[in-house]
CSV table of C-alpha atoms in Angstrom, one decimal:
chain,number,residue,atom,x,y,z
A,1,UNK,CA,-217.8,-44.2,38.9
A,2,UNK,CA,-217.2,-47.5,37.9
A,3,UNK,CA,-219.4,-49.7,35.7
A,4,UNK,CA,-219.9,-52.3,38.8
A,5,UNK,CA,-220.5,-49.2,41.4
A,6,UNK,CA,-223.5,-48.5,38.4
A,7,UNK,CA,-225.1,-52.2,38.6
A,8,UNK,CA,-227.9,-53.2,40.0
A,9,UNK,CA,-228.0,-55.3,43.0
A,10,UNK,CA,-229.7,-58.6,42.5
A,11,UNK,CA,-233.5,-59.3,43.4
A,12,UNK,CA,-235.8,-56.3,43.1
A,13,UNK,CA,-235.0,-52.9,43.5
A,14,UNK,CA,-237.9,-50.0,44.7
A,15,UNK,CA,-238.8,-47.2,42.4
A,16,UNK,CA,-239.7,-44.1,44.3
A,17,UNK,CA,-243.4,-43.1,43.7
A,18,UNK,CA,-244.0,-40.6,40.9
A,19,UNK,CA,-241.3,-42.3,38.8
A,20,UNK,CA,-241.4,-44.9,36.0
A,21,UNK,CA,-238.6,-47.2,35.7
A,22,UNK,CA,-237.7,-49.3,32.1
A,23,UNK,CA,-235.6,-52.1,30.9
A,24,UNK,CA,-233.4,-50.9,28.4
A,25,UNK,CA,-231.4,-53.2,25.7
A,26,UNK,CA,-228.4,-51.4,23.4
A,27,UNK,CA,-227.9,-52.9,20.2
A,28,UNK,CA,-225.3,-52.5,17.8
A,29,UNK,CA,-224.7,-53.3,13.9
A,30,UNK,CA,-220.9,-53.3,13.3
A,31,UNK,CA,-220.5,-54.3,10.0
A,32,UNK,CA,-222.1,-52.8,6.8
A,33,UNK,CA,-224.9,-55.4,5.6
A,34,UNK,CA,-225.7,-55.7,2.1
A,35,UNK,CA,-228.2,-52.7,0.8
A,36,UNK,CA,-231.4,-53.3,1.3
A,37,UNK,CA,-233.9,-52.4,-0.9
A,38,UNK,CA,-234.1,-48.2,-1.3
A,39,UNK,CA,-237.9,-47.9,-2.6
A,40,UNK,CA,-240.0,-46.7,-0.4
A,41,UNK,CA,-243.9,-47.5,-0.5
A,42,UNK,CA,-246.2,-44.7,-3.2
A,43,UNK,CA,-246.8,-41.7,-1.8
A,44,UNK,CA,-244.7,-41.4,0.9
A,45,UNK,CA,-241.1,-39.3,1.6
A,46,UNK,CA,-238.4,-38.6,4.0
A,47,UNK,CA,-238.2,-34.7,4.4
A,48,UNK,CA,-234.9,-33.5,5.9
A,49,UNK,CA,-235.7,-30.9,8.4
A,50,UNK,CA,-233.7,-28.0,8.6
A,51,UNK,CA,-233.5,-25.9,11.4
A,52,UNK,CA,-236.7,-27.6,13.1
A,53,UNK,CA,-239.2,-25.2,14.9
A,54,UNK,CA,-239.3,-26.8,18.2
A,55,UNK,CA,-243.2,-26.4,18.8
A,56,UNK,CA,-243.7,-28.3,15.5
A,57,UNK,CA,-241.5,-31.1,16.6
A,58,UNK,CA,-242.4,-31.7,19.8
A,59,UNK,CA,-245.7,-31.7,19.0
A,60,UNK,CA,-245.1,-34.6,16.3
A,61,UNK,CA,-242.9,-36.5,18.6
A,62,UNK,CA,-245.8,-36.0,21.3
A,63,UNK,CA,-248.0,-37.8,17.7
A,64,UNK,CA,-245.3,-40.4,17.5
A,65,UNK,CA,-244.5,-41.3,20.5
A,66,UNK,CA,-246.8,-40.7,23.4
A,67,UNK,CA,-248.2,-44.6,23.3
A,68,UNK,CA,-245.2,-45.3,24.1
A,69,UNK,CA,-244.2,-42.5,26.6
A,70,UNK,CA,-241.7,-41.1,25.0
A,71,UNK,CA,-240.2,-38.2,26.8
A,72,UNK,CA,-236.7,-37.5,26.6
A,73,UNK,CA,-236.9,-34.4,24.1
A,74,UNK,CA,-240.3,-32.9,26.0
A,75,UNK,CA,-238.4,-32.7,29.3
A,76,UNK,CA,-235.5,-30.5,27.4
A,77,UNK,CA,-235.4,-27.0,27.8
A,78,UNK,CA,-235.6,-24.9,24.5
A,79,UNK,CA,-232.2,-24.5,24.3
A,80,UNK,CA,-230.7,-28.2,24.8
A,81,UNK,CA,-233.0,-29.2,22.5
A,82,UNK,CA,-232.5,-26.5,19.6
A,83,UNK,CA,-228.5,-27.2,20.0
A,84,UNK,CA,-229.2,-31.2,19.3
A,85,UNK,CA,-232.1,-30.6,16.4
A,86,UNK,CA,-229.3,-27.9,14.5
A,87,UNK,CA,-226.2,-30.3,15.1
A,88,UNK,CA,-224.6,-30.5,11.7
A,89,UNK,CA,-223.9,-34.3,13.0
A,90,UNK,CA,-227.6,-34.8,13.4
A,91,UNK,CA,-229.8,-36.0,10.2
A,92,UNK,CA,-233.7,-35.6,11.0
A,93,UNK,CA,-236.6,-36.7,8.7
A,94,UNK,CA,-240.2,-36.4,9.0
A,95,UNK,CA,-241.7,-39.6,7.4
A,96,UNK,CA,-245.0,-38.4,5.4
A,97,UNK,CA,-247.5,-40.7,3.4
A,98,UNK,CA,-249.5,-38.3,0.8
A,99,UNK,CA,-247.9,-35.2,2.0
A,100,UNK,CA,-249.1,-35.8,5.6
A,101,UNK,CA,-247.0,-36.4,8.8
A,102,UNK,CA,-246.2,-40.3,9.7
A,103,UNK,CA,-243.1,-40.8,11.3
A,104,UNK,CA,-240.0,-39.4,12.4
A,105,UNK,CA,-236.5,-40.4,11.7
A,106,UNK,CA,-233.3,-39.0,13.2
A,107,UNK,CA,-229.7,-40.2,12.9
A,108,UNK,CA,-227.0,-38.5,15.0
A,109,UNK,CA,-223.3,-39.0,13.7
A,110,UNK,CA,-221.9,-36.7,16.4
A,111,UNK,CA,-219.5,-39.6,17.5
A,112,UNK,CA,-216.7,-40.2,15.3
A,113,UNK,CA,-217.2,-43.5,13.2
A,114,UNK,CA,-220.3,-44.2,14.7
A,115,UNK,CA,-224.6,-43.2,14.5
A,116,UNK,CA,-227.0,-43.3,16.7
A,117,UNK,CA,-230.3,-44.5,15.5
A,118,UNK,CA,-232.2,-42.1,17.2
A,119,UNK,CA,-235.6,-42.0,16.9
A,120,UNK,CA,-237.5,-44.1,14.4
A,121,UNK,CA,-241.3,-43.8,15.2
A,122,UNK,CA,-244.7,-44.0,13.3
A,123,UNK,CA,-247.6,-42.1,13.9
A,124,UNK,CA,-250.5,-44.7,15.2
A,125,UNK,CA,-252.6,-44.4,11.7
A,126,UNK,CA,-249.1,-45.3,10.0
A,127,UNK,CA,-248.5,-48.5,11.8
A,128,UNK,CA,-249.1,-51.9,11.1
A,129,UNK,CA,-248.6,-51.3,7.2
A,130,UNK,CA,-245.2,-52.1,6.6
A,131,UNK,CA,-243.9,-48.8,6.9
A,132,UNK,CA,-241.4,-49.4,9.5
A,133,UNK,CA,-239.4,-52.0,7.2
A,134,UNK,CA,-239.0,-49.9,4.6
A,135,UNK,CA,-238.1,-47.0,6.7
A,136,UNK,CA,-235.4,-49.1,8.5
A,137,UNK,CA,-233.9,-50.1,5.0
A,138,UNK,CA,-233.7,-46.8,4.3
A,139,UNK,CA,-231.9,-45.6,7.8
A,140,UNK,CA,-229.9,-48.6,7.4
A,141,UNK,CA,-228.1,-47.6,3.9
A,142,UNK,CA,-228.1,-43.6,5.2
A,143,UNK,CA,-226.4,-44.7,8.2
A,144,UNK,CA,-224.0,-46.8,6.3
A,145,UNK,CA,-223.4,-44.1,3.3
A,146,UNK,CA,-221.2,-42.5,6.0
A,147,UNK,CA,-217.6,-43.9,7.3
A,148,UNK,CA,-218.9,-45.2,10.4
A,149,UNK,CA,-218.0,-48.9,11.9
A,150,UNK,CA,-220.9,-49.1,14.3
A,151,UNK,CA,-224.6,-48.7,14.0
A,152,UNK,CA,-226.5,-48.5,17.3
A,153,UNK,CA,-229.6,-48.2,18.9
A,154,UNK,CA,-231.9,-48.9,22.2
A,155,UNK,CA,-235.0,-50.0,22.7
A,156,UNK,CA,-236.8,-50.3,25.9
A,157,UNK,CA,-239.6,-52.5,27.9
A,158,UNK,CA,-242.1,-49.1,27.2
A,159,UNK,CA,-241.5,-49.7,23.8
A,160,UNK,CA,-244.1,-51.8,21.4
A,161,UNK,CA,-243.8,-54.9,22.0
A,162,UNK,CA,-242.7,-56.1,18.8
A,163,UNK,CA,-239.6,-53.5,18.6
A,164,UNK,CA,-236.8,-55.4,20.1
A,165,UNK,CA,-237.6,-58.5,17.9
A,166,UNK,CA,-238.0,-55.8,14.5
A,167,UNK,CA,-234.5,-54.5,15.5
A,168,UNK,CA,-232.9,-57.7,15.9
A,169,UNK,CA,-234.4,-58.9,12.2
A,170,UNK,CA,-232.4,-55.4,10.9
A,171,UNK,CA,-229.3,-56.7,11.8
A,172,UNK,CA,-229.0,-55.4,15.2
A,173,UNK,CA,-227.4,-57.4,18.3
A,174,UNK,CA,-228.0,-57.1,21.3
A,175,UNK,CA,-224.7,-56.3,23.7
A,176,UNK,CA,-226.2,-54.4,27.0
A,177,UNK,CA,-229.0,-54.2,29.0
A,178,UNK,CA,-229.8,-51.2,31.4
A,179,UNK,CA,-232.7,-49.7,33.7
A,180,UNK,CA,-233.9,-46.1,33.3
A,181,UNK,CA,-235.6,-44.4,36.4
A,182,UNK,CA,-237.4,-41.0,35.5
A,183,UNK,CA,-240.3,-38.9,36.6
A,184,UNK,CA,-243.1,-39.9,35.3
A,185,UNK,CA,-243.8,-37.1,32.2
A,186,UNK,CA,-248.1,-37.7,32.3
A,187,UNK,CA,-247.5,-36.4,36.1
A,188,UNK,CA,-245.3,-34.1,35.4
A,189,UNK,CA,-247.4,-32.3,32.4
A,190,UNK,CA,-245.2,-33.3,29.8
A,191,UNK,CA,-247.7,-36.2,28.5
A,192,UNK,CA,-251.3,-36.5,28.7
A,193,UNK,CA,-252.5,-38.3,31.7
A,194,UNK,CA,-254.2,-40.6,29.6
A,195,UNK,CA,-250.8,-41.7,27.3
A,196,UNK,CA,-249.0,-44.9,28.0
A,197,UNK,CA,-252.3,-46.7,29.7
A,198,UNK,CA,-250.3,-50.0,29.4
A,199,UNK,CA,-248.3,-48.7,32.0
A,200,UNK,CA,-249.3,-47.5,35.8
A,201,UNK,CA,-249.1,-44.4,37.5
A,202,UNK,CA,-248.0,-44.4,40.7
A,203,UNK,CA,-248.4,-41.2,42.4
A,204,UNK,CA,-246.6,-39.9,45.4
A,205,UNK,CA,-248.6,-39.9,48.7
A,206,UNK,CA,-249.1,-36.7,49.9
C-alpha cells in the first residue's frame, strides 16, 4: 500500500460507533542537543525494570495513563507484551518520588540508530510539579548516550493538552501528522468506564 492509498480524503470522515478516533503528530529530534541538566528533583529515581511482571505494569500504566486513555499495552495479549517489556533494545523506568510510584519511562532502541520515546507519563498526584522537565532531560541525554541519529516520539489529540507544545520546547519537530481509529478500551473492559471523561463514548446501537 502506498502512502497516498493510506490518506485521508478531505472533509470529514465517519468513525464507526464503539470506536474512538485521534489526531496523531510524530516528532523527531535529529541532532544531539547540548546536555541538559542530569539532576533530578530530591527524593525521586528512575528504577530500570528488569524483567517486568506484567500485572504490575499494566496496572501502573492503567495509574499513568488512563486520563488520557491510554491503551495500546492493555489491549496486548501476555505474550506480545512480555516479548516488548524483555527486548534487550527496550530501556524501561519506573519514575518514583520517596520510594513511591510516579511515572513511567520507556525508551526502545530496537531500530538501528534510532529510539523511540515511548512512554513518558506521570501519575496524576505527580503532575503539575515540574517533574516532567526534569524527566525529559534525563530521557533526552539517555537516548542520546547511544549512537543513534534520530530521536522520536508521538503525541496525540487524547493526550494533555499541553503535551505537544512540552515536546516541541525539548527539541522535538514536528514532521507527520496521522489519525488513529480503535475500539474504544472503557467499552471494551480495558479502561474504566469512567476514564478519559473529556472524551465521548459512543456506543453501538443495538
Amino acid at each position: 500500500m502506498t502512502s497516498s492509498d493510506r490518506t485521508l480524503p478531505v472533509g470529514y470522515s465517519d468513525v464507526a460507533p464503539g470506536h474512538v478516533a485521534s489526531v496523531v503528530t510524530c516528532l523527531e529530534m535529529l541532532n544531539e542537543p547540548e546536555k541538559k541538566g542530569a539532576a533530578l528533583p530530591a527524593g525521586v529515581t528512575l528504577e530500570k525494570l528488569q524483567n517486568p511482571d506484567l500485572h504490575a505494569y499494566r496496572a501502573l500504566f492503567r495509574k499513568v495513563g488512563s486520563a488520557w486513555l491510554w491503551y495500546s499495552r492493555l489491549l496486548m495479549s501476555d505474550e506480545k507484551l512480555r516479548a516488548i517489556l524483555n527486548r534487550e533494545s527496550v530501556d524501561i523506568y519506573v519514575i518514583k518520588a520517596n520510594q513511591q510510584e510516579a511515572g513511567i519511562l520507556e525508551l526502545d532502541f530496537s531500530e538501528p540508530g534510532q529510539c523511540e520515546l515511548s512512554f513518558l507519563g506521570l501519575t496524576p498526584e505527580a503532575t503539575g510539579k515540574g517533574l516532567g522537565r526534569a524527566v525529559m532531560n534525563q530521557a533526552i541525554n539517555l537516548a542520546w548516550s547511544r549512537p543513534i541519529q534520530r530521536f522520536w516520539v508521538h503525541t496525540c489529540s487524547f493526550d494533555h493538552p499541553s503535551a505537544l507544545g512540552f515536546y516541541i520546547r525539548s527539541g522535538f519537530r514536528p514532521f507527520a501528522v496521522q489519525v488513529e481509529v480503535q475500539a474504544d478500551p472503557r467499552l471494551t473492559g480495558h479502561l474504566p468506564a469512567d476514564a478519559a471523561p473529556h472524551i465521548p463514548v459512543i456506543r453501538p446501537v443495538k
